[in-house]
XYZ file of C-alpha atoms in Angstrom:
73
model
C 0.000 0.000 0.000
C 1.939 3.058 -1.599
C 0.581 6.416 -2.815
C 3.664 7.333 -4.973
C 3.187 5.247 -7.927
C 7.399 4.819 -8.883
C 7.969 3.589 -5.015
C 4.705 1.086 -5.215
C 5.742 -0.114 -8.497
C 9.251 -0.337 -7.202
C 8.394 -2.082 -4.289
C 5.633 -4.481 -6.414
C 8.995 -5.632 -8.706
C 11.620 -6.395 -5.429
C 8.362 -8.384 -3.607
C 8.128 -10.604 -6.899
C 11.641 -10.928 -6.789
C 11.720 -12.136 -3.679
C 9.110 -13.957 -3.123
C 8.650 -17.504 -4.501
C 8.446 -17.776 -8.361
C 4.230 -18.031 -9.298
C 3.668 -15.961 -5.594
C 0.548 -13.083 -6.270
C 1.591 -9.693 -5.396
C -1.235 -6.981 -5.436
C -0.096 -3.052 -4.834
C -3.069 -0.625 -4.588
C -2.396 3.743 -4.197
C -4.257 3.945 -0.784
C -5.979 2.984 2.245
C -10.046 2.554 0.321
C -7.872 0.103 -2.442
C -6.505 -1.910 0.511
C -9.737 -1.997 2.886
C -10.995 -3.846 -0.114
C -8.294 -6.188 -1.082
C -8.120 -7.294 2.791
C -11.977 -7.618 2.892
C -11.766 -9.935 -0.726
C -8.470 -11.834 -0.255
C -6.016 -13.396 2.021
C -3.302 -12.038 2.059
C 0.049 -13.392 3.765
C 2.202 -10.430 4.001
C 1.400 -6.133 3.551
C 4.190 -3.783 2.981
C 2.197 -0.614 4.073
C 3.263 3.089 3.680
C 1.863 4.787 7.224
C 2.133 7.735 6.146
C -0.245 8.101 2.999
C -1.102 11.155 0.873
C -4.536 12.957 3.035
C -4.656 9.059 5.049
C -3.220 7.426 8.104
C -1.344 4.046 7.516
C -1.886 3.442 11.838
C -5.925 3.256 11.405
C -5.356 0.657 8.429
C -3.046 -1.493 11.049
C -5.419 -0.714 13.764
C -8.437 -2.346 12.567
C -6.476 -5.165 10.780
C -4.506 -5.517 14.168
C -8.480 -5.736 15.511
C -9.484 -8.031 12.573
C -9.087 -12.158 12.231
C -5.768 -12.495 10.881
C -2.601 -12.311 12.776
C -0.469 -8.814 13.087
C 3.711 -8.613 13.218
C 4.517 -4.684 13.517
């Protein structure tokens, strides 16, 4: 979750780098994109920018930290 497109698509191309070869990487530009992809999907790992163009990163990890999957800070 990155509003500044070069850093997200920066960061998309090192995660599929990293990760395993065939591993789904989403990036979305803020915090509405990603309340959506967390409602749809299940997602292992989020790389997320806390401070965000006009939104706050902390109320994304807040109610995620509050929701049913497990949260490493």
């Amino acid at each position: 979750i990155e509003d500044e497109p070069l850093v997200r698509q920066r960061l998309e191309r090192l995660t599929r780098e990293i990760l395993r070869p065939g591993a789904v990487v989403h990036s979305v530009p803020g915090l509405d994109d990603a309340e959506l992809l967390l409602r749809d999907r299940v997602v292992d790992v989020v790389l997320l920018d806390l401070s965000l163009e006009g939104d706050d990163g902390f109320a994304l990890l807040r109610r995620s930290a509050a929701g049913a999957f497990h949260t490493i800070v």
